[in-house]
Amino acid sequence: MSAIGATESGGVHREAADPADAATKQWLREWLQQGGFEVRVDRIGNLFGLLTWTPGAPYVLLGSHLDSQPAGGRFDGAYGVLAAAHTAARLRDRFRGADAPPPLNIAVVNWFNEEGSRFQPSMMGSAVFTGKLDPDTALDTCDAGGTSVRAALTDIGFAGTDECPELASYAEIHVEQGSFLEQEGRTIGLVESNWAARKYRVSVHGEQSHTGSTPMTQRRDALYGAAKIVTAVRELADEFAEGVLHTSVGQLTVLPNSPVVVAREAQLHLDLRSADLDVLRTADTRLHEVFAQVRERAGVAVSLGTAHAWDIEPYQPAGVRLAEAAVEELGLPHRRMLTLAGHDSTNMKDVVPTVMLFVPSAGGVAHNEFEHTDDADMLAGVDVLTDVADRLCHGEGQP
């Protein structure tokens, strides 16, 4: 599958609803159909593969995402979808012909636009599924070139109309995107909770002018103001104990972006993340102080809008205990941990009992072509997910 959208350095480039993402979706659809799954596509482009052995019963859903960051890694998200598909196929074979099939069915999902690189916000497909994002608002969202989600899904043939399956629970496995498991020699991470995040769209407005002839004292340089914000945001993390607050500016758009023009506008995508809500609140207050300073020193206007946010919310303890029992039965080294990154499971846990699992990432490298997870760890993860899914299909893990 990693041959689709492959980059020269061994990664993949598959942004939401681009040609490579479309080819990967089609690849998965055909794989599922060949395996006897009923395939459904909902209106936001989430692709489901259903196996039904107890008609009328809800489904245990397993999955992740196949889209990537630009020049991203081939493990992020994609491993979770493949692990889910193989887990469901294993259980299909395990339960085939059983006198008493499990009371709950199983399904696989590829969530649309988890990464949020082409269309914002991230985790769009699961946000629509869980009712956190209005579907029409999502479909009307446009990329930098003005193409809407609605048009993009229509162009690639994944503007679906199918009903979503009724769920009993959800489970997701993902590469850690950190180095705790590798450093400690553990194979499986059991996610207990997530970090909170505040993501902002920041616009800095100045005045377009000539870079040569405009006196320095008369310039209202939006890029200068943006540069002050970028630097301040990085230094904001240093005001707290090490590792307590993560800050970044991941995207910067400059207008008119000409080499001989003082920028009239700069747009930034900024985020703050912490496992401590008091730290996050303090950082947010400091951020607004920074904006006030930039307005005064750079002579620009700064406006702020929320792009995406989530709070610290634990995964259901019963699911963590269920996963822990499965890992211990398999004799694999493990630990309980938090997730610093957002995943579709962070949406799903708010509506159904959810289990989140990690396998190690070599060097903690993520959103990078050189992302890597060893085969042995990936296969062990599928074994754990299979055991977890089996237990969930039999009704275990409910709060």
PDB file of C-alpha atoms in Angstrom, residues 58-174:
ATOM      1  CA  PRO A  58     -24.389  -3.019  16.532  1.00  0.00           C
ATOM      2  CA  TYR A  59     -20.731  -3.109  15.498  1.00  0.00           C
ATOM      3  CA  VAL A  60     -17.353  -2.966  17.157  1.00  0.00           C
ATOM      4  CA  LEU A  61     -15.504  -0.491  14.941  1.00  0.00           C
ATOM      5  CA  LEU A  62     -11.732  -0.642  14.339  1.00  0.00           C
ATOM      6  CA  GLY A  63      -9.661   1.767  12.291  1.00  0.00           C
ATOM      7  CA  SER A  64      -7.600   4.874  11.709  1.00  0.00           C
ATOM      8  CA  HIS A  65      -6.734   6.913   8.596  1.00  0.00           C
ATOM      9  CA  LEU A  66      -4.898   6.550   5.268  1.00  0.00           C
ATOM     10  CA  ASP A  67      -4.229  10.221   4.492  1.00  0.00           C
ATOM     11  CA  SER A  68      -0.787  11.612   5.354  1.00  0.00           C
ATOM     12  CA  GLN A  69       1.017  14.856   5.924  1.00  0.00           C
ATOM     13  CA  PRO A  70       2.874  16.309   2.917  1.00  0.00           C
ATOM     14  CA  ALA A  71       5.981  14.122   2.515  1.00  0.00           C
ATOM     15  CA  GLY A  72       4.860  12.207   5.590  1.00  0.00           C
ATOM     16  CA  GLY A  73       5.554   8.744   6.958  1.00  0.00           C
ATOM     17  CA  ARG A  74       4.028   5.502   5.738  1.00  0.00           C
ATOM     18  CA  PHE A  75       3.136   4.207   9.220  1.00  0.00           C
ATOM     19  CA  ASP A  76       1.117   7.101  10.687  1.00  0.00           C
ATOM     20  CA  GLY A  77      -2.542   6.150  10.419  1.00  0.00           C
ATOM     21  CA  ALA A  78      -2.069   3.593   7.661  1.00  0.00           C
ATOM     22  CA  TYR A  79      -0.776   0.958  10.073  1.00  0.00           C
ATOM     23  CA  GLY A  80      -3.935   1.332  12.139  1.00  0.00           C
ATOM     24  CA  VAL A  81      -6.204   0.796   9.136  1.00  0.00           C
ATOM     25  CA  LEU A  82      -4.310  -2.273   7.947  1.00  0.00           C
ATOM     26  CA  ALA A  83      -4.137  -3.693  11.469  1.00  0.00           C
ATOM     27  CA  ALA A  84      -7.899  -3.188  11.780  1.00  0.00           C
ATOM     28  CA  ALA A  85      -8.577  -4.874   8.440  1.00  0.00           C
ATOM     29  CA  HIS A  86      -6.439  -7.892   9.266  1.00  0.00           C
ATOM     30  CA  THR A  87      -7.915  -8.136  12.752  1.00  0.00           C
ATOM     31  CA  ALA A  88     -11.438  -8.196  11.343  1.00  0.00           C
ATOM     32  CA  ALA A  89     -10.413 -10.826   8.787  1.00  0.00           C
ATOM     33  CA  ARG A  90      -8.922 -12.978  11.542  1.00  0.00           C
ATOM     34  CA  LEU A  91     -12.133 -12.774  13.542  1.00  0.00           C
ATOM     35  CA  ARG A  92     -14.185 -13.534  10.412  1.00  0.00           C
ATOM     36  CA  ASP A  93     -12.233 -16.775  10.027  1.00  0.00           C
ATOM     37  CA  ARG A  94     -12.306 -17.501  13.752  1.00  0.00           C
ATOM     38  CA  PHE A  95     -16.078 -17.197  14.051  1.00  0.00           C
ATOM     39  CA  ARG A  96     -16.997 -18.748  10.692  1.00  0.00           C
ATOM     40  CA  GLY A  97     -19.365 -21.631  11.276  1.00  0.00           C
ATOM     41  CA  ALA A  98     -19.513 -21.059  15.036  1.00  0.00           C
ATOM     42  CA  ASP A  99     -22.590 -22.442  16.764  1.00  0.00           C
ATOM     43  CA  ALA A 100     -22.912 -19.249  18.782  1.00  0.00           C
ATOM     44  CA  PRO A 101     -21.387 -16.214  17.025  1.00  0.00           C
ATOM     45  CA  PRO A 102     -20.497 -13.168  19.143  1.00  0.00           C
ATOM     46  CA  PRO A 103     -23.391 -10.885  20.039  1.00  0.00           C
ATOM     47  CA  LEU A 104     -21.705  -7.884  18.390  1.00  0.00           C
ATOM     48  CA  ASN A 105     -20.525  -7.517  14.800  1.00  0.00           C
ATOM     49  CA  ILE A 106     -17.261  -6.003  13.590  1.00  0.00           C
ATOM     50  CA  ALA A 107     -16.404  -3.203  11.157  1.00  0.00           C
ATOM     51  CA  VAL A 108     -13.350  -1.391   9.819  1.00  0.00           C
ATOM     52  CA  VAL A 109     -13.071   2.323   9.065  1.00  0.00           C
ATOM     53  CA  ASN A 110     -10.776   4.644   7.161  1.00  0.00           C
ATOM     54  CA  TRP A 111     -11.579   8.086   8.551  1.00  0.00           C
ATOM     55  CA  PHE A 112     -11.528  11.015   6.131  1.00  0.00           C
ATOM     56  CA  ASN A 113      -8.978  13.818   6.586  1.00  0.00           C
ATOM     57  CA  GLU A 114      -7.517  12.934   9.960  1.00  0.00           C
ATOM     58  CA  GLU A 115      -4.359  14.910   9.236  1.00  0.00           C
ATOM     59  CA  GLY A 116      -5.963  18.246   8.406  1.00  0.00           C
ATOM     60  CA  SER A 117      -3.126  19.354   6.125  1.00  0.00           C
ATOM     61  CA  ARG A 118      -5.294  20.112   3.099  1.00  0.00           C
ATOM     62  CA  PHE A 119      -8.604  20.849   4.819  1.00  0.00           C
ATOM     63  CA  GLN A 120      -8.973  22.109   8.381  1.00  0.00           C
ATOM     64  CA  PRO A 121      -9.762  21.031  11.016  1.00  0.00           C
ATOM     65  CA  SER A 122      -7.966  17.758  11.474  1.00  0.00           C
ATOM     66  CA  MET A 123      -9.912  14.621  12.467  1.00  0.00           C
ATOM     67  CA  MET A 124     -12.700  15.895  10.215  1.00  0.00           C
ATOM     68  CA  GLY A 125     -14.304  12.555   9.332  1.00  0.00           C
ATOM     69  CA  SER A 126     -14.632  11.358  12.907  1.00  0.00           C
ATOM     70  CA  ALA A 127     -15.761  14.824  14.034  1.00  0.00           C
ATOM     71  CA  VAL A 128     -18.671  14.695  11.569  1.00  0.00           C
ATOM     72  CA  PHE A 129     -19.441  11.082  12.529  1.00  0.00           C
ATOM     73  CA  THR A 130     -19.610  11.968  16.238  1.00  0.00           C
ATOM     74  CA  GLY A 131     -21.680  15.116  15.689  1.00  0.00           C
ATOM     75  CA  LYS A 132     -18.919  17.504  16.749  1.00  0.00           C
ATOM     76  CA  LEU A 133     -18.761  19.101  13.307  1.00  0.00           C
ATOM     77  CA  ASP A 134     -21.728  19.965  11.096  1.00  0.00           C
ATOM     78  CA  PRO A 135     -21.481  17.914   7.888  1.00  0.00           C
ATOM     79  CA  ASP A 136     -22.379  20.802   5.586  1.00  0.00           C
ATOM     80  CA  THR A 137     -19.817  23.035   7.276  1.00  0.00           C
ATOM     81  CA  ALA A 138     -17.206  20.350   6.687  1.00  0.00           C
ATOM     82  CA  LEU A 139     -18.254  19.795   3.075  1.00  0.00           C
ATOM     83  CA  ASP A 140     -18.095  23.526   2.346  1.00  0.00           C
ATOM     84  CA  THR A 141     -14.563  23.846   3.767  1.00  0.00           C
ATOM     85  CA  CYS A 142     -12.059  24.818   1.072  1.00  0.00           C
ATOM     86  CA  ASP A 143      -8.362  24.153   0.669  1.00  0.00           C
ATOM     87  CA  ALA A 144      -5.803  26.854  -0.154  1.00  0.00           C
ATOM     88  CA  GLY A 145      -6.696  26.613  -3.834  1.00  0.00           C
ATOM     89  CA  GLY A 146     -10.421  27.122  -3.262  1.00  0.00           C
ATOM     90  CA  THR A 147     -11.522  23.487  -3.791  1.00  0.00           C
ATOM     91  CA  SER A 148     -14.195  22.419  -1.323  1.00  0.00           C
ATOM     92  CA  VAL A 149     -14.335  19.088   0.458  1.00  0.00           C
ATOM     93  CA  ARG A 150     -17.625  18.461  -1.327  1.00  0.00           C
ATOM     94  CA  ALA A 151     -16.046  19.012  -4.768  1.00  0.00           C
ATOM     95  CA  ALA A 152     -12.920  17.029  -3.903  1.00  0.00           C
ATOM     96  CA  LEU A 153     -14.892  13.986  -2.718  1.00  0.00           C
ATOM     97  CA  THR A 154     -17.113  14.148  -5.810  1.00  0.00           C
ATOM     98  CA  ASP A 155     -14.083  14.339  -8.087  1.00  0.00           C
ATOM     99  CA  ILE A 156     -12.548  11.168  -6.610  1.00  0.00           C
ATOM    100  CA  GLY A 157     -15.821   9.230  -6.404  1.00  0.00           C
ATOM    101  CA  PHE A 158     -16.072   9.115  -2.623  1.00  0.00           C
ATOM    102  CA  ALA A 159     -18.972  11.483  -1.976  1.00  0.00           C
ATOM    103  CA  GLY A 160     -21.056   8.766  -0.358  1.00  0.00           C
ATOM    104  CA  THR A 161     -24.662   8.550   0.694  1.00  0.00           C
ATOM    105  CA  ASP A 162     -24.568   5.402   2.842  1.00  0.00           C
ATOM    106  CA  GLU A 163     -25.788   5.223   6.412  1.00  0.00           C
ATOM    107  CA  CYS A 164     -23.176   4.915   9.136  1.00  0.00           C
ATOM    108  CA  PRO A 165     -23.191   1.714  11.177  1.00  0.00           C
ATOM    109  CA  GLU A 166     -24.588   1.670  14.700  1.00  0.00           C
ATOM    110  CA  LEU A 167     -21.692   1.196  17.118  1.00  0.00           C
ATOM    111  CA  ALA A 168     -21.181  -0.570  20.421  1.00  0.00           C
ATOM    112  CA  SER A 169     -17.518   0.407  20.833  1.00  0.00           C
ATOM    113  CA  TYR A 170     -14.382   1.542  19.015  1.00  0.00           C
ATOM    114  CA  ALA A 171     -10.715   0.518  19.077  1.00  0.00           C
ATOM    115  CA  GLU A 172      -7.717   2.082  17.363  1.00  0.00           C
ATOM    116  CA  ILE A 173      -4.054   1.141  17.188  1.00  0.00           C
ATOM    117  CA  HIS A 174      -1.438   3.659  16.103  1.00  0.00           C
TER     118      HIS A 174
END
